[in-house]
Coordinates of C-alpha atoms and ligand atoms in Angstrom, one line a residue:
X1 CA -49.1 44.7 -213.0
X2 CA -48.9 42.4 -209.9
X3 CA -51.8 41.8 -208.2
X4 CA -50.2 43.0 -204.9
X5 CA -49.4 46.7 -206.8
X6 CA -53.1 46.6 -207.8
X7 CA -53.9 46.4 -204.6
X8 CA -51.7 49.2 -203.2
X9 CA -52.9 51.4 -206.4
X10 CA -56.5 50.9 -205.2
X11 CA -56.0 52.0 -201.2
X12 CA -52.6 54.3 -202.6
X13 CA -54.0 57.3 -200.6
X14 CA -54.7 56.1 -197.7
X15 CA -51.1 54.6 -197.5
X16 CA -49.8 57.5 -197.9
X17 CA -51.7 58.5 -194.8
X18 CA -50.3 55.9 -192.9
X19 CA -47.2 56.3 -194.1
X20 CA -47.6 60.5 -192.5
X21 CA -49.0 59.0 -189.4
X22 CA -46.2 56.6 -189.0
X23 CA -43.6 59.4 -189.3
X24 CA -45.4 61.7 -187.3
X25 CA -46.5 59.9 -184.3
X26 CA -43.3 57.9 -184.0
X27 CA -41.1 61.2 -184.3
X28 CA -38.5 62.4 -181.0
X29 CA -36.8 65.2 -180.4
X30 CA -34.0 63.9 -179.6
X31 CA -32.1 62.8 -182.7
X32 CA -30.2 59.6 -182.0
X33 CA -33.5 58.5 -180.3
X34 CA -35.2 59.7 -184.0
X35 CA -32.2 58.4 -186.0
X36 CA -32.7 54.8 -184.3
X37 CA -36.4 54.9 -184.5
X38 CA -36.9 56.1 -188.4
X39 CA -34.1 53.6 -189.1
X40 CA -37.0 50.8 -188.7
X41 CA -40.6 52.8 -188.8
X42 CA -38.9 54.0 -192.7
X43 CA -37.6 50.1 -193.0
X44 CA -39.5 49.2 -196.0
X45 CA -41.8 46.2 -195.8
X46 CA -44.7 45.5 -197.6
X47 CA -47.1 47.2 -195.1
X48 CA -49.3 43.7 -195.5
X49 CA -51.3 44.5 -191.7
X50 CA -51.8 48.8 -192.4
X51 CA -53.3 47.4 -195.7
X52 CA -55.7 44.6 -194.2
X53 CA -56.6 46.8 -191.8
X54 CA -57.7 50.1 -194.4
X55 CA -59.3 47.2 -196.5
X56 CA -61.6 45.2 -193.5
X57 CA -62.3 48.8 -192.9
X58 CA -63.4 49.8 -196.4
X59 CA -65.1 46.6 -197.0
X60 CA -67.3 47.4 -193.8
X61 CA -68.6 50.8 -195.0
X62 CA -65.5 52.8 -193.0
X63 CA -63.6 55.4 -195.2
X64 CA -62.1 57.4 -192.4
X65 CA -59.3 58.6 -191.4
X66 CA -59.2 56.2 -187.6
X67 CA -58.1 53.2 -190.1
X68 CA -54.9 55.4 -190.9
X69 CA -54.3 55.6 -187.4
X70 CA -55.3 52.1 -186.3
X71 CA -53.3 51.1 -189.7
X72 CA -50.5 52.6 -188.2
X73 CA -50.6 50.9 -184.6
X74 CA -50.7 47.6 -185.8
X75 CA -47.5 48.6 -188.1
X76 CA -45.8 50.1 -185.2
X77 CA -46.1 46.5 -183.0
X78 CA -45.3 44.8 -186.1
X79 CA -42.2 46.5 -186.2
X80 CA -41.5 46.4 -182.5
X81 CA -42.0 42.4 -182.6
X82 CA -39.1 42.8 -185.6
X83 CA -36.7 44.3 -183.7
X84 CA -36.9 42.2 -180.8
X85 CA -37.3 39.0 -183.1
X86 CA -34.0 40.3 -184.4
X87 CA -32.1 40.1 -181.5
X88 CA -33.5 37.1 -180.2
X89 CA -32.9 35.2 -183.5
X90 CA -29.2 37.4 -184.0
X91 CA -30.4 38.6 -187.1
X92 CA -28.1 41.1 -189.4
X93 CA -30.2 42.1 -192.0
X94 CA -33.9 42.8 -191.6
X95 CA -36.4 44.7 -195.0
X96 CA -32.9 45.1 -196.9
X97 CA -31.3 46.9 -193.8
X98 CA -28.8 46.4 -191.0
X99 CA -31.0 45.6 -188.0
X100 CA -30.7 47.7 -185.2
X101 CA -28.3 45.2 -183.0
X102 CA -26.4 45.1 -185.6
X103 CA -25.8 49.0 -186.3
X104 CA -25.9 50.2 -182.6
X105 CA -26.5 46.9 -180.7
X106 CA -28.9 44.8 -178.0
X107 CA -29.4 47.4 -175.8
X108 CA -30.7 49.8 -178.4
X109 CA -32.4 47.2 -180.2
X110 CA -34.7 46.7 -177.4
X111 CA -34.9 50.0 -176.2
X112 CA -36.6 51.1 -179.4
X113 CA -38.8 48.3 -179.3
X114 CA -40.3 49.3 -176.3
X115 CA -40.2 52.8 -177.4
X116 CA -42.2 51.7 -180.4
X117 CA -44.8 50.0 -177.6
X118 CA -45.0 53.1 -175.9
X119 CA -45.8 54.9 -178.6
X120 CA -48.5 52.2 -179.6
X121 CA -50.1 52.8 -175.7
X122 CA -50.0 56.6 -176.0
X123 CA -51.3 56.7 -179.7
X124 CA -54.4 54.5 -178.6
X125 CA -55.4 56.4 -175.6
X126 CA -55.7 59.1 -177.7
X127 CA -58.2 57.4 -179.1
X128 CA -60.8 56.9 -177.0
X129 CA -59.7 54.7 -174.0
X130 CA -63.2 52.8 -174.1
X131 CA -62.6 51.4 -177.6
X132 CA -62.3 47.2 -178.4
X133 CA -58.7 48.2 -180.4
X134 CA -57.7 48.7 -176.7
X135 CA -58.6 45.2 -175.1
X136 CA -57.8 43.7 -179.1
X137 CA -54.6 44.5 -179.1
X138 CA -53.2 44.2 -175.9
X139 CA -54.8 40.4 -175.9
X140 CA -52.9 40.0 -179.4
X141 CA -49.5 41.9 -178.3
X142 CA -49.3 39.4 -174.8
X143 CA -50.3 36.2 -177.4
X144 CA -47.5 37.4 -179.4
X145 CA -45.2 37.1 -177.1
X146 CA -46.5 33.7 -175.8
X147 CA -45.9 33.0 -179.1
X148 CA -42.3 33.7 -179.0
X149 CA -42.0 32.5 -175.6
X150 CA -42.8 29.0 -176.5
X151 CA -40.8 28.9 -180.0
X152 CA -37.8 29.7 -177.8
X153 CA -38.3 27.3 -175.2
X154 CA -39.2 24.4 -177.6
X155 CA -36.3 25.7 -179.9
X156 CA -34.2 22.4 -178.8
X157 CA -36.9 20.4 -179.2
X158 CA -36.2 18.0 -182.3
X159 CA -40.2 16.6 -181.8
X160 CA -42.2 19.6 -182.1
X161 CA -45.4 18.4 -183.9
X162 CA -47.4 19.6 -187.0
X163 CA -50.1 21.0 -184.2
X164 CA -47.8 22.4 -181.8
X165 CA -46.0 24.8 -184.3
X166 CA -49.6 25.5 -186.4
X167 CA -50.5 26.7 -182.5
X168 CA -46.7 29.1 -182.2
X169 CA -48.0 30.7 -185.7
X170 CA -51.1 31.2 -185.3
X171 CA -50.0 33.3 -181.7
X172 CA -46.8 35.1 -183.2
X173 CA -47.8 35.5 -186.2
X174 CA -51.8 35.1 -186.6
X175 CA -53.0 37.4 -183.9
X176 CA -51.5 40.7 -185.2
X177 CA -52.7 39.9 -188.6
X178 CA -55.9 38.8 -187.7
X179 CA -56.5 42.1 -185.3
X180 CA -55.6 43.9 -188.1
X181 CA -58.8 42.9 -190.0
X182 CA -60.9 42.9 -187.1
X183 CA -60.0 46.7 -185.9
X184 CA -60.3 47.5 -189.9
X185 CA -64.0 45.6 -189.5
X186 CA -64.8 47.3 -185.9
X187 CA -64.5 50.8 -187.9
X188 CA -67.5 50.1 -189.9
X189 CA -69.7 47.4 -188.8
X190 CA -71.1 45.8 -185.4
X191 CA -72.5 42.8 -187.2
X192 CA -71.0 40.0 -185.9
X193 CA -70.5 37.7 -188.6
X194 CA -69.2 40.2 -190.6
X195 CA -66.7 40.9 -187.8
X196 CA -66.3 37.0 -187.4
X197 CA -65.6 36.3 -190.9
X198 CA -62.8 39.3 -191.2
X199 CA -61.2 37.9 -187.9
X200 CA -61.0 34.7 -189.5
X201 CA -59.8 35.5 -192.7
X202 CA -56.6 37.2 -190.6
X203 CA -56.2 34.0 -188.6
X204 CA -56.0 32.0 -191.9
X205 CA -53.9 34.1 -193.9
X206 CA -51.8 34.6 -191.0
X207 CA -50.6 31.1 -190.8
X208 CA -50.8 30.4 -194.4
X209 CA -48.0 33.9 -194.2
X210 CA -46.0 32.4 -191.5
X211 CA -45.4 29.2 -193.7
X212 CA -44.7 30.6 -196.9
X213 CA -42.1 32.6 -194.7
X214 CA -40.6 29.7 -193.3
X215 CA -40.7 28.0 -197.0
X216 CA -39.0 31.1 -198.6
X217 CA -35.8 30.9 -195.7
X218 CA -35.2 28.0 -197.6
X219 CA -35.6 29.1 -201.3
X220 CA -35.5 32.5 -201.9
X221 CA -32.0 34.4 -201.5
X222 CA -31.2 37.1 -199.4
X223 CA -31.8 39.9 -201.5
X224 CA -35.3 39.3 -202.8
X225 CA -36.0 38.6 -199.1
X226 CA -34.2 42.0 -197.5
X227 CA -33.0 39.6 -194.6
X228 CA -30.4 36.4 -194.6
X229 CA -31.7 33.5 -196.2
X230 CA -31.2 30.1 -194.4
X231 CA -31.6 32.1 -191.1
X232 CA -34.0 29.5 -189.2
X233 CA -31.8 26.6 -190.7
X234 CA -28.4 28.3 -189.6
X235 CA -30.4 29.0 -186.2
X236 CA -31.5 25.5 -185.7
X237 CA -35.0 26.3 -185.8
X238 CA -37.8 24.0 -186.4
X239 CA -40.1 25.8 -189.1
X240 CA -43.0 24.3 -191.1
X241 CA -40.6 22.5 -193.8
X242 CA -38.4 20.9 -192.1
X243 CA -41.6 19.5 -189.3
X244 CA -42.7 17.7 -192.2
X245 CA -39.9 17.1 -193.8
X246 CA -38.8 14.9 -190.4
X247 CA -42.3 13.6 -190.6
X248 CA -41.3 11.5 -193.8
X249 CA -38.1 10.8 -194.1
X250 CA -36.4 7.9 -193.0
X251 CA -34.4 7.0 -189.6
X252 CA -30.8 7.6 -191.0
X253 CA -31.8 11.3 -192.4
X254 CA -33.5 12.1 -189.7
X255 CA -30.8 11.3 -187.7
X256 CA -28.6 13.4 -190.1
X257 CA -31.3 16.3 -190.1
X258 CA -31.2 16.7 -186.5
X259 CA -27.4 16.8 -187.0
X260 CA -27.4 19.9 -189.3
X261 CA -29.5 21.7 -187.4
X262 CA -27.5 22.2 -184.8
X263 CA -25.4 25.3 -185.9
X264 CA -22.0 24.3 -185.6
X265 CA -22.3 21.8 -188.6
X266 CA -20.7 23.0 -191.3
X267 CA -23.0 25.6 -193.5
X268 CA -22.8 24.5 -197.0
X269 CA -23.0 20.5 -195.8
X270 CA -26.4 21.8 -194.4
X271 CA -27.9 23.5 -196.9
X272 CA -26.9 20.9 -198.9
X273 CA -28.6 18.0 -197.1
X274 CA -31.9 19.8 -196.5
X275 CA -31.9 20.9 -199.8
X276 CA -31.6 17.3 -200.8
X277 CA -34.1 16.3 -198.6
X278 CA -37.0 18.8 -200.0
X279 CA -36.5 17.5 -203.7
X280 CA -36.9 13.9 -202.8
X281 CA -39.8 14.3 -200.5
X282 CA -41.7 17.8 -202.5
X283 CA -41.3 19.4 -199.7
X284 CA -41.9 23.0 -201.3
X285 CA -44.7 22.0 -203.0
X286 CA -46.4 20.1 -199.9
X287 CA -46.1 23.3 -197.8
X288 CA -47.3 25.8 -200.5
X289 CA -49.6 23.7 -201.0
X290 CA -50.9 23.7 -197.0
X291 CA -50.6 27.4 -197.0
X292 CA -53.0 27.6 -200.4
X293 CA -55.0 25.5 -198.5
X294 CA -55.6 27.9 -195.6
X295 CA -55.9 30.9 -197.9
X296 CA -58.5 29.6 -199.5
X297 CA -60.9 28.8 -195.8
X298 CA -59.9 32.9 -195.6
X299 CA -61.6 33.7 -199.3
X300 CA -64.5 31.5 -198.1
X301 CA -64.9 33.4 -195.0
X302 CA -65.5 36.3 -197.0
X303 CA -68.2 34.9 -198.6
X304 CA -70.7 37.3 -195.9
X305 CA -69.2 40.1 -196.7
X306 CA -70.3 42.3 -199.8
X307 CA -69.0 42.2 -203.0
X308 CA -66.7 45.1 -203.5
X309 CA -63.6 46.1 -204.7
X310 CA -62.2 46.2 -200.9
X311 CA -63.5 41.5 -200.9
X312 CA -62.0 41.3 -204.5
X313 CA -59.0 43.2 -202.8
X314 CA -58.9 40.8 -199.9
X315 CA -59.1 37.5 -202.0
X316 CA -56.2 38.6 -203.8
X317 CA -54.2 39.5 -201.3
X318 CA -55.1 35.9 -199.6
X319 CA -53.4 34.3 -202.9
X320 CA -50.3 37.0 -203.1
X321 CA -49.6 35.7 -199.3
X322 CA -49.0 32.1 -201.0
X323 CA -47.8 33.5 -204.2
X324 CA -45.1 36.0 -203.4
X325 CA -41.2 35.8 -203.1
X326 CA -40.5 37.9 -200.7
Ligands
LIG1 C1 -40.9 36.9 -186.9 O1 -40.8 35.6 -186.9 C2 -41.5 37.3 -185.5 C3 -42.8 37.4 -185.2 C4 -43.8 37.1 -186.2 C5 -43.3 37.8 -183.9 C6 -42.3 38.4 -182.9 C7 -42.9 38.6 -181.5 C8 -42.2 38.9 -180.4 C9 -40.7 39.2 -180.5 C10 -42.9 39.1 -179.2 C11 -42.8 40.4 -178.7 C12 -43.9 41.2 -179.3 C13 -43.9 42.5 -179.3 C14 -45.2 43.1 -179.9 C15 -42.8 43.4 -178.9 P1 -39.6 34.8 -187.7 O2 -38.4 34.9 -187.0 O3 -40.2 33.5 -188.1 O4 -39.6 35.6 -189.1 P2 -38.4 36.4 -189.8 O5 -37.7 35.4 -190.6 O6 -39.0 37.5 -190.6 O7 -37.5 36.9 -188.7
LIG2 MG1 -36.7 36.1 -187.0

């Protein structure tokens, strides 16, 4: 068995749980609303944040039923930043479905986005209105977006460095999976370092997720991935690969990269150059490789933490971020 289904074995009931709260709390009564809605809250996906958070919780002492709830929040802006990454990137196919522009278009798309949102604002103040997950995740939800923000202004912009795009992750992608942990940790512990160290263990394997994902656009096909494949190239954006990529090739294909990137070049002649391009300069390897490299500062932040099944969960799922193919 993978160690990802190991994983899911070991926390399967409280999934479950999540997987009730999710339907529950996102439920309207007004059946094209619900229709639209389930269409993406039922989407699939590997539930990676509702499990870091019932994990940080359990490896903190926690073993109620709040991390279902605070499991399914995170979800529920996950899913929300999907939809409205969909339309922004013109996506058709999003965890092995038609994405919501594409069935009943932009304006529902973002519509149930921001339903999803309110949703998230209504479940939490159920909650209790004094709680960190409050001030957490509306600092992580506005970074998110700053993240996007800036990916979509610097989308033209053929010299995005290294840094720059390790900074657009780490906001779009990082915070929610790094808040994730840290609302799992706030369940069970006050300690600090223990909240430090689960906080940083998100921000690590957030970024080493956010470049495997931009390593798999190129490599994996659209099945195993539930959405198109080639999407960022097609889209012209700059990902992880292709920043280092134009950080060692010479003038001439740099020249000719730029040139495929812009969408109106023929598809095949650009999947065909960059494809090219990552076999003569390892290009797979080098960014695997990087994203090993910051799942393994996010196992050695666990090192404060105390040795249960709920760490040995987290160290695996740090290496099934690099490892998987979808
Ligand atoms: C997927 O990136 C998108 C994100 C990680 C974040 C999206 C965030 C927003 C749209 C900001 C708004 C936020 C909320 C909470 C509504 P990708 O396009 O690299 O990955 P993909 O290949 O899976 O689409
Ligand atoms: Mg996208």
């Amino acid at each position: 068995m993978s160690s990802f289904k190991q994983i899911v074995e070991l926390i399967a009931d409280d999934l479950t749980a999540v997987e009730a709260k999710l339907t529950e709390q996102t439920a309207s009564e007004y059946s094209f609303v619900d229709m639209a809605v389930q269409h993406v809250v039922e989407g699939g996906g590997k539930r990676l944040r509702p499990i870091l958070v019932v994990l940080s919780a359990k490896v903190c002492g926690y073993e109620g039923s709040d991390a279902h709830t605070l499991a399914a929040v995170v979800e529920l802006i996950h899913v929300a930043s999907l939809v409205h990454d969909d339309v922004l990137d013109e996506a058709a196919i999003r965890r092995g479905r038609e994405t919501l522009q594409t069935k009943w278009g932009n304006k529902v798309a973002v519509l149930v986005g921001d339903y999803l949102h309110a949703r998230v604002l209504s479940m939490l103040v159920a909650r209790r209105a004094d709680d960190p997950a409050m001030a957490i995740l509306a600092d992580t939800t506005q970074a998110m977006c700053e993240g996007e923000v800036i990916h979509a202004y610097k989308s033209g912009d053929f010299d995005i460095s290294e840094n720059e795009y390790l900074k657009i992750i780490s906001f779009k992608t990082g915070k929610l999976i790094a808040a994730s942990c840290t609302l799992g940790a706030h369940l069970g512990t006050t300690d600090k370092q223990q909240l430090e160290a689960l906080t940083t263990y998100g921000q690590q394997i957030g970024t080493a997720f956010q470049i495997v994902d931009d390593v798999l656009d190129f490599t994996e096909d659209a099945d195993k991935l539930g959405k198109n494949a080639f999407g960022d190239l097609r889209e012209g954006k700059l990902t992880f690969p292709i920043i280092y990529a134009r950080s060692v090739c010479n003038d001439a294909e740099k020249q000719t990269l730029e040139k495929v990137l812009n969408p109106n070049t023929d598809e095949a002649e650009a999947i065909a150059f960059v494809e090219s391009l990552f076999q003569q300069y390892g290009v797979e390897t080098h960014c695997l490789k990087a994203a090993q490299g910051y799942a393994n500062r996010a196992k050695a932040a666990l090192a404060v933490l105390p040795a249960t099944p709920a760490r040995r969960a987290l160290e695996q799922l740090a290496d099934y971020v690099v490892a998987r193919e979808s």
